[in-house]
Coordinates of C-alpha atoms in Angstrom, one line a residue:
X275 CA 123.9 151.8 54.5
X276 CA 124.4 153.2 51.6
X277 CA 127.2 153.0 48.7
X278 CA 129.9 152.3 50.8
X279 CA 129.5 149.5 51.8
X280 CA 129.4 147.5 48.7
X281 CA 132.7 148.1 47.7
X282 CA 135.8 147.9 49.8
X283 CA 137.3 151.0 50.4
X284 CA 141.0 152.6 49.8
X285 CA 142.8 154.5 52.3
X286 CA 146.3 156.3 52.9
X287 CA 148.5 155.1 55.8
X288 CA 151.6 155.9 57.2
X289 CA 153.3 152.2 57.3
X290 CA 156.8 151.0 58.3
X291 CA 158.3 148.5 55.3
X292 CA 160.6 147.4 56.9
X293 CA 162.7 147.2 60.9
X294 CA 164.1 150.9 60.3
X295 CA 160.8 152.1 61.3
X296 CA 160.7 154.7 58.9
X297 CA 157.0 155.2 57.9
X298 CA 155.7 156.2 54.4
X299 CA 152.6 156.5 52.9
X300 CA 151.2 153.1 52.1
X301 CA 148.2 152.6 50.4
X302 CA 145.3 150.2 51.4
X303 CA 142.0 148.4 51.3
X304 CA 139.4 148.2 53.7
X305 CA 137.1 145.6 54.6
X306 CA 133.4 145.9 53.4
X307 CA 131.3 147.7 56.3
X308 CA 129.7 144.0 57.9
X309 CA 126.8 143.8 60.2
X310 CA 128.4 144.1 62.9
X311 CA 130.9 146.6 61.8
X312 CA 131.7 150.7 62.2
X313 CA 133.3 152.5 59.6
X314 CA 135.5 155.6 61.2
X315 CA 137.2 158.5 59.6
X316 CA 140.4 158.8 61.9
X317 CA 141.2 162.1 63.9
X318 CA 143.1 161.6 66.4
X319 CA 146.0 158.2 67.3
X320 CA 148.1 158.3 70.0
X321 CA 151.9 157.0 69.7
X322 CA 152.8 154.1 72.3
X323 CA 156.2 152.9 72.9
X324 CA 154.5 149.6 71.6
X325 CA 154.3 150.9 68.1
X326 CA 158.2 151.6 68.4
X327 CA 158.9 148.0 69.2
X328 CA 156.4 146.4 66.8
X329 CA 157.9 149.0 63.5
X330 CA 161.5 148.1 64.6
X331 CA 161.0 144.6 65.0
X332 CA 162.4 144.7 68.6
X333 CA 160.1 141.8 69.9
X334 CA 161.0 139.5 66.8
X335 CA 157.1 139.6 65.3
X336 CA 156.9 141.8 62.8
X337 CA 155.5 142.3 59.5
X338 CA 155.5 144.5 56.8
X339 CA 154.0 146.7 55.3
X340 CA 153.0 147.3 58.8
X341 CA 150.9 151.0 59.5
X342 CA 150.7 150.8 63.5
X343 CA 148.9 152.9 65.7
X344 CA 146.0 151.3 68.3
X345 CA 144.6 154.4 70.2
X346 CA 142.7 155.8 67.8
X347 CA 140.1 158.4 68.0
X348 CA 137.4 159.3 64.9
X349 CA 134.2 160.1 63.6
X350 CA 132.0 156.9 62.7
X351 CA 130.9 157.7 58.9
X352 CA 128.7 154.4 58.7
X353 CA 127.3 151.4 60.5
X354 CA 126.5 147.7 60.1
X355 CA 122.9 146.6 59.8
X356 CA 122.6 144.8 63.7
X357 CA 125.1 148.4 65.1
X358 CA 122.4 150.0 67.3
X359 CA 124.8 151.6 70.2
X360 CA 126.7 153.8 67.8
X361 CA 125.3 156.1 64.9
X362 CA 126.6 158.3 62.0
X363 CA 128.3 161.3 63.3
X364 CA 129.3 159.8 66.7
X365 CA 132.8 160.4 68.1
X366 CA 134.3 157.0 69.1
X367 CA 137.4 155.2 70.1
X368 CA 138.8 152.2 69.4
X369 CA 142.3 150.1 71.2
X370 CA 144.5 147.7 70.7
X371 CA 142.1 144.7 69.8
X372 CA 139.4 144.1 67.3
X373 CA 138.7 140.8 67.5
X374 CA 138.4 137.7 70.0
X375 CA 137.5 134.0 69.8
X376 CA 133.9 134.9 72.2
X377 CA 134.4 131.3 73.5
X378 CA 137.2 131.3 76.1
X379 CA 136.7 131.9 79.2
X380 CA 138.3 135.2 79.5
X381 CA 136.3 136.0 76.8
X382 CA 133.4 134.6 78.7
X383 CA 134.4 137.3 81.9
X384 CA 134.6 140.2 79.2
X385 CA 138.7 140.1 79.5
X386 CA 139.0 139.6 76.2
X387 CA 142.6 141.0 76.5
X388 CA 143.5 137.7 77.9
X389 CA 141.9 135.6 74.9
X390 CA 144.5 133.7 73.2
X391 CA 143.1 134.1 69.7
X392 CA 142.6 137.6 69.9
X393 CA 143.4 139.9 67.1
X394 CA 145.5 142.8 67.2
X395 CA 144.4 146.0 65.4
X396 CA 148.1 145.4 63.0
X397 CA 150.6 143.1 62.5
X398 CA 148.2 140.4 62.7
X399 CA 145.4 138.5 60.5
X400 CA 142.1 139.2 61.0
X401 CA 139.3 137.0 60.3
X402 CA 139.1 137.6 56.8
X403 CA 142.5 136.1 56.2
X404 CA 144.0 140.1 55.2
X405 CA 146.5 142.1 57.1
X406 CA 145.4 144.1 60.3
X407 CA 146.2 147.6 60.0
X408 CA 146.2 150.7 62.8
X409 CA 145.6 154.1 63.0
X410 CA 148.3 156.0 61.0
X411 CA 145.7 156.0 58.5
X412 CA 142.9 158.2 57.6
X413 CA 139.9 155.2 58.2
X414 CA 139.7 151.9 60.1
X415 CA 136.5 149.6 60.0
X416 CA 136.0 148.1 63.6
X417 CA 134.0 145.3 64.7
X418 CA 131.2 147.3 67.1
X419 CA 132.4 145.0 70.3
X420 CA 135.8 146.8 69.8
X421 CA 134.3 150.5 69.8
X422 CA 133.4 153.1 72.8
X423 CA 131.8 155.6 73.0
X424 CA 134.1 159.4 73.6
X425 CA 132.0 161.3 76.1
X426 CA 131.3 164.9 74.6
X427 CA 133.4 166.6 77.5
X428 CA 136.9 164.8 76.9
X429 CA 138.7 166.2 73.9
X430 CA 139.1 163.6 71.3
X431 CA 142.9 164.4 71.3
X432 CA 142.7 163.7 75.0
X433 CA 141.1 160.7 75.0
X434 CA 143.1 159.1 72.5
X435 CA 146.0 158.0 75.1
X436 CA 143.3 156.5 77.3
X437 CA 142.6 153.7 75.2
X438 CA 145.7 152.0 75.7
X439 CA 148.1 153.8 78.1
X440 CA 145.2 154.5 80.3
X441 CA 143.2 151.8 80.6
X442 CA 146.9 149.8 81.5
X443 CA 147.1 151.4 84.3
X444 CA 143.4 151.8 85.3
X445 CA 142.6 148.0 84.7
X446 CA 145.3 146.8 87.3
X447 CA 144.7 149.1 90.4
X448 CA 140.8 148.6 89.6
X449 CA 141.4 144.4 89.9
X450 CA 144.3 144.1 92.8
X451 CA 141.8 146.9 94.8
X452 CA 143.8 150.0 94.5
X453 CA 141.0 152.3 94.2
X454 CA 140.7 153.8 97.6
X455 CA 141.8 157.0 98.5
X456 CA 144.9 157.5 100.8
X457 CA 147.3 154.8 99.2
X458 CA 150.6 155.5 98.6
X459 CA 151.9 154.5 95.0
X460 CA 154.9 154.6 93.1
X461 CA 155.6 155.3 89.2
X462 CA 158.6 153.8 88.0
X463 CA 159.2 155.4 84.2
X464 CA 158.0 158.2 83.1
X465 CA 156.6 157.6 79.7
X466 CA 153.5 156.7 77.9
X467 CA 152.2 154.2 80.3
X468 CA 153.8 156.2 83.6
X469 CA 152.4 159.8 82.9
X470 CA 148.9 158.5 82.8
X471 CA 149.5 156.8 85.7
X472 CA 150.5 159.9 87.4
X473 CA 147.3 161.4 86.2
X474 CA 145.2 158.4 86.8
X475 CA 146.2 157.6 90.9
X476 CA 146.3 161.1 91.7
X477 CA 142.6 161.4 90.6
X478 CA 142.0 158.3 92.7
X479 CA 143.7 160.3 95.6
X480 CA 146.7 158.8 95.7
X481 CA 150.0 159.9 97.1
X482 CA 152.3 159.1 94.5
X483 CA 156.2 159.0 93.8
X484 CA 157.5 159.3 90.7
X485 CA 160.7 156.9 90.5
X486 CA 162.9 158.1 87.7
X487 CA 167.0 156.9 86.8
X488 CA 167.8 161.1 86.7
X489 CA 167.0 164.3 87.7
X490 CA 165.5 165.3 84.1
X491 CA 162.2 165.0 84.7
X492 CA 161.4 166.3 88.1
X493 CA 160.0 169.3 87.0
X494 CA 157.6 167.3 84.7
X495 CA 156.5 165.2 87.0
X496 CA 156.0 167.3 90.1
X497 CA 155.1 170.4 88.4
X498 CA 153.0 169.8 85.4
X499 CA 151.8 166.2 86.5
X500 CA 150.9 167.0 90.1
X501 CA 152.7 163.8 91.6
X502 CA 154.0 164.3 95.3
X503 CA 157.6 163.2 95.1
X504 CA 160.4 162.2 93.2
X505 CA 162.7 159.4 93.8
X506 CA 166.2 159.7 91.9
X507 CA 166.8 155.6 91.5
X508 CA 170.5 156.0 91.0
X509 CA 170.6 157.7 93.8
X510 CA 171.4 155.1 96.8
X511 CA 170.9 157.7 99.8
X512 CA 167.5 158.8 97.7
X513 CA 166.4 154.9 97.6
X514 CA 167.2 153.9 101.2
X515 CA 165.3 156.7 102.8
X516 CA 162.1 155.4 100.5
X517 CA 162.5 151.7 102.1
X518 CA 158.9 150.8 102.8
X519 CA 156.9 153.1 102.0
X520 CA 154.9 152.3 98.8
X521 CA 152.0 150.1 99.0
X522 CA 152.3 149.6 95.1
X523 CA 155.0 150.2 92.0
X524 CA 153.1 150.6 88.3
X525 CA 156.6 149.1 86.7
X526 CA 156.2 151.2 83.1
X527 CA 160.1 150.2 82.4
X528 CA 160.3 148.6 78.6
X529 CA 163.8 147.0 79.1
X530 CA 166.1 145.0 81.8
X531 CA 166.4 146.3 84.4
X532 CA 166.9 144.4 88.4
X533 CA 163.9 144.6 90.5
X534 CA 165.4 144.4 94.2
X535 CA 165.8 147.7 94.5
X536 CA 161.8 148.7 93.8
X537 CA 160.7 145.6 96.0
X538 CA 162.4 147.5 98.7
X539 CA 160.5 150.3 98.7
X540 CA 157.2 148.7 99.0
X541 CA 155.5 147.8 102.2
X542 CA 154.3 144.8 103.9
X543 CA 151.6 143.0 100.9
X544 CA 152.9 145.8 98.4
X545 CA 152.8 145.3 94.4
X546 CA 154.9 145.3 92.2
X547 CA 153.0 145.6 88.8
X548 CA 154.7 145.2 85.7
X549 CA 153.9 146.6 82.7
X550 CA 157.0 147.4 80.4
X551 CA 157.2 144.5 77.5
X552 CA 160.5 143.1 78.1
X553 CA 161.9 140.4 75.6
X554 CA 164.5 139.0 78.2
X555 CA 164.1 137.0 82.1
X556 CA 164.1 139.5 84.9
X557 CA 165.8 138.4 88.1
X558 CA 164.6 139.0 92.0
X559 CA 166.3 137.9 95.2
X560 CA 163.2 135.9 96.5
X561 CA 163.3 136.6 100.2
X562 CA 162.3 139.8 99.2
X563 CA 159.4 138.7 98.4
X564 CA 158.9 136.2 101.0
X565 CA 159.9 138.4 104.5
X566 CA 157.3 141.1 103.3
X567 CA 154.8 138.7 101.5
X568 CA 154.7 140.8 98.4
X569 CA 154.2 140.5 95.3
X570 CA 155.4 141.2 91.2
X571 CA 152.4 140.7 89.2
X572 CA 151.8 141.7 85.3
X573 CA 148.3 143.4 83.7
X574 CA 148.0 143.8 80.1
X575 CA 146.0 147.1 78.9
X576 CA 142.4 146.5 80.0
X577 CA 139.2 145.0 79.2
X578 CA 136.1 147.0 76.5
X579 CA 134.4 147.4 79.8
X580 CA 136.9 148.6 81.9
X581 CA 137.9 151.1 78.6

């Protein structure tokens, strides 16, 4: 495979040192190309609110230096010996985890999200015993299980945001059987996460509300999102004429916040899916859920195969 592989390479990332989440050029080692393993020079990263939390420290985890960044889009510069499905030249992606234990049984179902001993692509150790690191950098080597394929029509700088913000939302209404057209949905947040869900139930022909604490972002959610209404959640005459109506909530929001008044608007068997990574106990009156038989649920991102 050539030179490269026989030595490990050096690389330039953009890391945090320390919970001010300032980032500074940090430089790097690679791992030797494996077997098994893709080599990409980085184009394209997406920034998720997750890479805020993890630079800052806010979920208590962190370490540094840390050079986040897990929805990463590049060109694949070499391949391990046993990689058949990608070659040199290829435009790929890779997400938010590079390794798994295989064994489990989510593993087992190919939800390796759910594996317990799976490796994040930073702030964690991968199997080698070195530091994880993400994106923010000009090259990451990937095990091949970890890596898709970006199909030649969807902008690499599109598709970047669909590795992790996308597939969170995809993964969920695929598994609780939200596909079909003609359900009515709600978006609560308008983020990362919430504007891809927007995008991703209206293609599904949904009827979607976009359920915001102000006014700000009507225009961006009606006009340039497409959704078909806009619910002002402060607003209490706004929220009680909603009462109902939804037969699911994608829950984007990343702090506290009570959940009664979004398990009101959903209908009888309506979802509320949580997705927002909150570090604190959420509360719920329970006959709500009871006298409607509904339900709050969680996802996390998605599966290689749903990806």
């Amino acid at each position: 495979m050539g030179s490269l592989s026989s030595q490990e390479k050096t690389v330039t990332g953009w890391a945090a040192k320390d919970a001010s989440g300032l980032l500074t050029p940090h430089i790097f080692t690679l791992r030797e190309t494996g077997p098994d393993d893709i080599h990409l020079r980085i184009l394209y990263c997406g920034v998720c609110h997750t890479d805020i939390h993890q630079t800052k420290n806010h979920l208590g985890m962190s370490n540094y230096p840390m050079v986040p960044g897990h929805e990463v889009v590049g060109e694949v510069m070499e391949v391990g010996t046993n990689v058949r499905k990608f070659a040199v030249g290829d435009i790929v992606g890779a997400g938010t985890i590079v390794g798994c234990c295989r064994n489990c049984n989510a593993c087992k179902s190919n939800i390796e999200q759910y594996c317990n001993k799976k490796i994040w692509s930073y702030n964690d150790v991968y199997t080698d015993g070195k530091p994880t690191q993400g994106g923010f950098a000009s090259a990451m080597v990937v095990d091949q299980k970890f890596v898709v394929r970006i199909p030649e029509n969807l902008a690499p700088e599109q598709a970047a945001p669909l590795l992790c913000a996308g597939v969170t939302v995809y993964s969920p209404l695929k598994h609780f059987g939200l596909m079909q057209r003609g359900l009515r949905g709600g978006v609560l947040g308008l983020g990362g996460v919430g504007h891809m869900g927007v995008k991703i139930a209206k293609a599904m022909g949904h009827h979607i509300t976009v359920i915001s604490s102000s006014d700000k972002k009507r225009e961006e959610a009606m006009d340039h999102l497409g959704a078909d209404a806009y619910l002002v959640s402060s607003d209490p005459a706004d929220m009680a004429g909603a009462v109902d109506s939804l037969d699911y909530i994608i829950d984007t929001v990343p702090v506290f916040h009570p959940l009664e008044p979004y398990l009101a608007l959903l209908k009888f068997d309506g979802k509320l899916i949580l997705m927002g990574v909150i570090n604190e106990p959420l509360n719920f009156v329970n006959p709500l859920l009871m006298l409607g038989r509904k339900m709050i649920t969680g996802s996390f991102i998605g599966s290689i195969d749903e990806t």
